[in-house]
Amino acid sequence: MARIIAGFGSPHAPAIGAAVDRGEEQSAYWKPLFDGYKPMRAWLEREQPDVLILFSNDHFTSFFLDFIPTFAIAVAGQHEIADEGWGRRPLPEVPGHTELAWHLSRQLIEGGFDLSVCHRLPLDHGCLSPLSALMPRVARWPVCVVPILVNVLHFPIPTAVRCFQLGRAIRQAVASYEDDLRVVVLGTGGLSHQLAGERFGTIAPDWDAEFLDRLETDPKSLAAMSHQQFIERGGTESVEMIMWLCMRGALSEKVRRVHRNYYHATLTGYAQVIFEDTEA
Ligand code: DHB
Ligand code: FE
């Protein structure tokens, strides 16, 4: 039987991937962020999970205004590296897990979650920034990745509670997969930030800290929030924090927090966590 052993949280801003590519991880500017990846890298090396289920969003790279799935899953055996307009990053293609991805697709769609099933879905910074920060400069990725993309970009977007329920549904579906796989779920994005408009540059460290506390101990209260409440507290683009609820929904009710880091220097409140599943 497959089981979820932990949930990770990571930001996914493109600048993070660029810092990896330029070897700037130890610069004064980036060190407080990349120090936060060290325990996560060590955890991955120690635990050697088989699969990462990665919750992120496309940023008008593979989808555009003519076609925006609310939830999408990538079932390919290899995920391409997208060119986001400044050239492809020098990363190997990311191995998928077609069998698990199809299992999740069937279980979820038949269980009431209508994911769009994507046979080709080049990945952008939403997936690649966290992957390259967690596993920098690999010749081959040591883990298979099943991307699940959530539309957090163009309204109407799914509610926070729906994202939490998606996580619950993923947990059930993983548990019904026959082969022994050790799975990590990874929520990406946020936390507080606003990249346009009057409140451009909004960062709310107090709200980010409260979010991380409640994510750990009381995620249902976050799932009850409206998009407007997220936006008022953390800025327009912070609404992507609902993708962390997909991750949390896939974990046991109680989790063991073994890592938490927070840093804000750029336009975004960057947070990292490891929550170990207490039923694994
Ligand atoms: C930026 C982009 C993102 O997708 C994000 O989640 C945070 C920051 C950026 O362009 O800075
Ligand atoms: Fe983003």
Coordinates of C-alpha atoms and ligand atoms in Angstrom, one line a residue:
M1 CA 0.0 0.0 0.0
A2 CA 1.2 3.5 -0.7
R3 CA 1.2 6.0 2.1
I4 CA 1.9 9.6 2.7
I5 CA 4.8 10.1 5.1
A6 CA 5.1 13.9 5.2
G7 CA 4.1 17.2 3.8
F8 CA 6.5 19.9 2.8
G9 CA 5.8 23.6 2.2
S10 CA 7.9 25.8 0.0
P11 CA 7.7 29.1 -1.9
H12 CA 8.0 28.9 -5.7
A13 CA 9.0 32.4 -6.9
P14 CA 11.1 32.4 -10.1
A15 CA 13.9 34.3 -8.3
I16 CA 14.6 31.2 -6.2
G17 CA 15.3 29.1 -9.3
A18 CA 17.5 31.8 -10.7
A19 CA 19.5 32.0 -7.4
V20 CA 20.1 28.2 -7.7
D21 CA 21.2 28.5 -11.4
R22 CA 23.6 31.4 -10.6
G23 CA 25.1 29.8 -7.6
E24 CA 23.9 32.6 -5.3
E25 CA 22.5 30.5 -2.5
Q26 CA 25.1 31.6 0.0
S27 CA 24.9 35.3 -0.8
A28 CA 23.9 37.5 2.1
Y29 CA 20.6 38.1 0.3
W30 CA 19.6 34.5 -0.2
K31 CA 21.3 32.6 2.6
P32 CA 18.4 32.9 5.1
L33 CA 16.1 31.3 2.5
F34 CA 18.5 28.5 1.4
D35 CA 19.5 27.7 5.0
G36 CA 15.8 26.8 5.3
Y37 CA 16.2 24.2 2.6
K38 CA 19.1 22.4 4.3
P39 CA 17.0 20.4 6.7
M40 CA 14.6 19.6 3.9
R41 CA 17.4 18.3 1.7
A42 CA 18.7 16.2 4.6
W43 CA 15.3 14.9 5.3
L44 CA 14.9 13.8 1.6
E45 CA 18.3 12.2 1.5
R46 CA 17.5 10.3 4.7
E47 CA 14.0 9.2 3.9
Q48 CA 14.3 8.7 0.1
P49 CA 10.6 9.0 -0.8
D50 CA 9.5 7.4 -4.0
V51 CA 7.1 10.1 -5.2
L52 CA 6.4 13.8 -4.6
I53 CA 2.9 14.9 -5.2
L54 CA 3.5 18.5 -6.0
F55 CA 0.7 21.1 -5.6
S56 CA 1.4 24.2 -7.6
N57 CA 0.0 26.4 -10.3
D58 CA 0.7 27.2 -13.9
H59 CA 1.6 30.9 -14.5
F60 CA 0.2 31.3 -18.1
T61 CA 3.0 29.0 -19.3
S62 CA 1.3 25.8 -20.3
F63 CA -2.3 27.1 -19.9
F64 CA -3.5 30.5 -21.1
L65 CA -6.7 32.5 -21.2
D66 CA -8.3 30.1 -23.8
F67 CA -8.0 27.1 -21.5
I68 CA -7.7 27.2 -17.7
P69 CA -8.4 23.9 -15.8
T70 CA -9.4 24.5 -12.2
F71 CA -7.5 21.4 -11.2
A72 CA -5.2 19.5 -13.4
I73 CA -2.9 16.4 -13.0
A74 CA 0.1 15.5 -15.1
V75 CA 0.2 11.9 -16.0
A76 CA 3.3 11.9 -18.3
G77 CA 6.3 9.7 -17.7
Q78 CA 8.6 12.7 -18.2
H79 CA 7.7 16.3 -17.6
E80 CA 9.3 18.9 -19.9
I81 CA 11.1 22.0 -18.6
A82 CA 9.1 25.0 -19.9
D83 CA 10.6 28.0 -21.5
E84 CA 9.0 30.9 -19.6
G85 CA 10.4 33.5 -22.0
W86 CA 14.0 33.7 -20.7
G87 CA 15.1 30.3 -22.0
R88 CA 14.8 26.8 -20.6
R89 CA 16.6 26.4 -17.3
P90 CA 19.4 23.8 -17.4
L91 CA 17.4 21.1 -15.6
P92 CA 16.9 17.5 -16.5
E93 CA 13.3 16.5 -17.4
V94 CA 11.4 15.6 -14.4
P95 CA 10.3 11.9 -14.1
G96 CA 6.6 11.4 -13.6
H97 CA 4.8 8.4 -12.1
T98 CA 2.2 7.5 -14.8
E99 CA 0.7 4.6 -12.9
L100 CA 0.1 6.5 -9.7
A101 CA -1.0 9.6 -11.6
W102 CA -3.6 7.5 -13.5
H103 CA -4.7 5.8 -10.2
L104 CA -5.2 9.3 -8.6
S105 CA -7.1 10.5 -11.7
R106 CA -9.5 7.6 -11.7
Q107 CA -10.1 7.6 -8.0
L108 CA -10.6 11.4 -7.8
I109 CA -12.8 11.8 -10.9
E110 CA -14.9 8.8 -10.0
G111 CA -15.1 10.2 -6.4
G112 CA -16.3 13.6 -7.4
F113 CA -13.1 15.6 -8.1
D114 CA -13.0 16.4 -11.8
L115 CA -9.4 16.9 -12.5
S116 CA -8.2 17.7 -16.1
V117 CA -5.9 14.9 -17.1
C118 CA -2.8 16.2 -18.9
H119 CA -0.6 14.0 -21.0
R120 CA 1.8 16.8 -21.7
L121 CA 2.3 19.6 -19.2
P122 CA 5.7 21.5 -19.4
L123 CA 6.5 22.7 -15.9
D124 CA 7.2 26.3 -15.0
H125 CA 8.7 28.0 -11.9
G126 CA 5.7 27.0 -9.8
C127 CA 7.1 23.4 -9.8
L128 CA 10.7 23.9 -10.8
S129 CA 11.8 26.6 -8.2
P130 CA 10.9 24.3 -5.3
L131 CA 12.3 21.1 -7.0
S132 CA 15.6 22.8 -7.8
A133 CA 15.9 24.3 -4.3
L134 CA 15.2 21.0 -2.7
M135 CA 17.4 19.0 -5.0
P136 CA 20.0 21.4 -6.5
R137 CA 22.1 20.5 -9.6
V138 CA 21.1 16.9 -9.9
A139 CA 22.0 15.1 -13.2
R140 CA 18.9 12.9 -12.6
W141 CA 16.0 13.7 -10.2
P142 CA 16.1 11.1 -7.4
V143 CA 12.3 11.1 -7.0
C144 CA 9.2 10.8 -9.3
V145 CA 6.9 13.8 -9.3
V146 CA 3.2 13.9 -9.9
P147 CA 2.2 17.6 -10.4
I148 CA -1.3 18.7 -9.5
L149 CA -2.0 22.2 -10.7
V150 CA -4.5 24.5 -9.1
N151 CA -5.8 27.6 -10.9
V152 CA -5.0 30.4 -8.4
L153 CA -4.3 32.9 -11.1
H154 CA -7.5 33.8 -12.9
F155 CA -10.9 34.0 -11.2
P156 CA -13.1 32.1 -10.6
I157 CA -10.6 30.0 -8.6
P158 CA -11.4 27.1 -6.3
T159 CA -12.2 27.8 -2.6
A160 CA -9.9 27.2 0.2
V161 CA -12.1 24.4 1.5
R162 CA -12.2 22.8 -1.9
C163 CA -8.4 22.7 -1.9
F164 CA -8.4 21.2 1.6
Q165 CA -10.9 18.5 0.4
L166 CA -8.7 17.8 -2.6
G167 CA -5.9 17.0 -0.2
R168 CA -8.3 14.7 1.7
A169 CA -9.3 12.9 -1.5
I170 CA -5.6 12.5 -2.5
R171 CA -4.9 10.9 0.8
Q172 CA -7.7 8.4 0.3
A173 CA -6.6 7.6 -3.2
V174 CA -2.9 7.2 -2.2
A175 CA -4.0 4.7 0.5
S176 CA -5.9 2.6 -2.1
Y177 CA -2.8 2.2 -4.4
E178 CA -1.5 -1.3 -4.2
D179 CA 2.2 -0.9 -4.5
D180 CA 4.3 0.2 -1.6
L181 CA 5.2 3.8 -2.3
R182 CA 6.4 6.3 0.2
V183 CA 4.9 9.6 -0.8
V184 CA 5.6 13.2 0.2
V185 CA 3.1 15.9 -0.6
L186 CA 4.5 19.4 -1.4
G187 CA 2.4 22.6 -1.2
T188 CA 4.0 25.6 -2.9
G189 CA 3.6 29.3 -3.3
G190 CA 3.1 32.4 -1.1
L191 CA 3.0 33.3 1.5
S192 CA 2.0 37.0 1.7
H193 CA 2.6 39.0 -1.5
Q194 CA 1.0 41.3 -4.0
L195 CA 2.7 41.9 -7.3
A196 CA 0.5 44.7 -8.7
G197 CA -1.8 47.5 -7.8
E198 CA -2.1 49.9 -4.9
R199 CA -0.8 47.5 -2.3
F200 CA 2.1 46.3 -4.5
G201 CA 4.8 45.0 -2.2
T202 CA 2.5 43.9 0.6
I203 CA 4.2 41.5 3.0
A204 CA 2.5 40.5 6.3
P205 CA 4.8 38.6 8.5
D206 CA 2.4 38.4 11.4
W207 CA -0.3 36.9 9.2
D208 CA 2.2 34.5 7.7
A209 CA 3.2 33.3 11.2
E210 CA -0.4 32.9 12.2
F211 CA -1.1 31.0 9.0
L212 CA 1.7 28.6 9.7
D213 CA 0.5 28.0 13.3
R214 CA -3.0 27.4 12.2
L215 CA -1.9 25.2 9.2
E216 CA -0.2 22.9 11.7
T217 CA -2.9 22.8 14.4
D218 CA -6.2 24.1 13.0
P219 CA -6.2 23.9 9.2
K220 CA -10.0 23.7 9.0
S221 CA -10.2 27.2 10.3
L222 CA -8.1 28.3 7.3
A223 CA -10.1 26.2 4.9
A224 CA -13.2 28.2 6.1
M225 CA -11.7 31.5 4.9
S226 CA -12.9 33.3 1.7
H227 CA -10.6 34.5 -1.0
Q228 CA -11.3 38.1 0.0
Q229 CA -10.1 37.3 3.5
F230 CA -6.8 35.9 2.3
I231 CA -6.3 38.8 -0.1
E232 CA -7.1 41.4 2.6
R233 CA -4.6 39.8 5.0
G234 CA -1.8 38.9 2.7
G235 CA -2.2 40.7 -0.7
T236 CA -3.8 39.6 -4.0
E237 CA -1.3 36.9 -5.0
S238 CA -1.1 35.5 -1.5
V239 CA -4.4 33.8 -2.3
E240 CA -2.2 31.0 -3.7
M241 CA -1.7 30.0 0.0
I242 CA -4.7 27.8 -0.6
M243 CA -2.3 25.4 -2.3
W244 CA -0.7 24.8 1.1
L245 CA -4.2 23.6 2.2
C246 CA -4.1 20.9 -0.5
M247 CA -0.9 19.6 1.1
R248 CA -2.2 19.8 4.7
G249 CA -5.5 18.1 3.7
A250 CA -3.5 15.1 2.5
L251 CA -1.9 14.7 6.0
S252 CA -3.1 13.1 9.2
E253 CA -5.2 15.3 11.5
K254 CA -2.2 15.7 13.9
V255 CA 1.2 16.3 12.4
R256 CA 4.7 16.4 13.8
R257 CA 6.4 19.7 12.8
V258 CA 10.1 19.0 12.4
H259 CA 11.0 22.1 10.4
R260 CA 9.8 25.7 10.0
N261 CA 11.6 28.7 8.5
Y262 CA 10.5 32.1 7.5
Y263 CA 12.2 34.9 5.5
H264 CA 11.1 38.0 3.7
A265 CA 13.6 40.1 1.8
T266 CA 12.1 40.3 -1.7
L267 CA 8.4 40.9 -2.6
T268 CA 7.2 37.7 -0.9
G269 CA 7.0 36.2 2.5
Y270 CA 8.9 32.9 2.1
A271 CA 8.1 30.0 4.3
Q272 CA 9.3 26.4 4.5
V273 CA 7.9 23.6 6.7
I274 CA 8.1 19.8 7.1
F275 CA 5.1 18.2 8.7
E276 CA 5.6 14.5 9.4
D277 CA 2.4 12.3 9.1
T278 CA 1.6 10.8 12.5
E279 CA -0.3 7.8 11.0
A280 CA 2.5 6.8 8.5
Ligands
DHB1 C1 6.7 35.9 -8.0 C2 6.1 35.0 -8.8 C3 5.3 34.0 -8.3 O1 4.7 33.1 -9.0 C4 5.2 33.9 -6.9 O2 4.4 32.9 -6.4 C5 5.9 34.8 -6.1 C6 6.6 35.8 -6.7 C7 7.6 37.0 -8.7 O3 7.5 37.1 -9.9 O4 8.3 37.6 -8.0
FE2 FE 3.2 31.9 -8.0

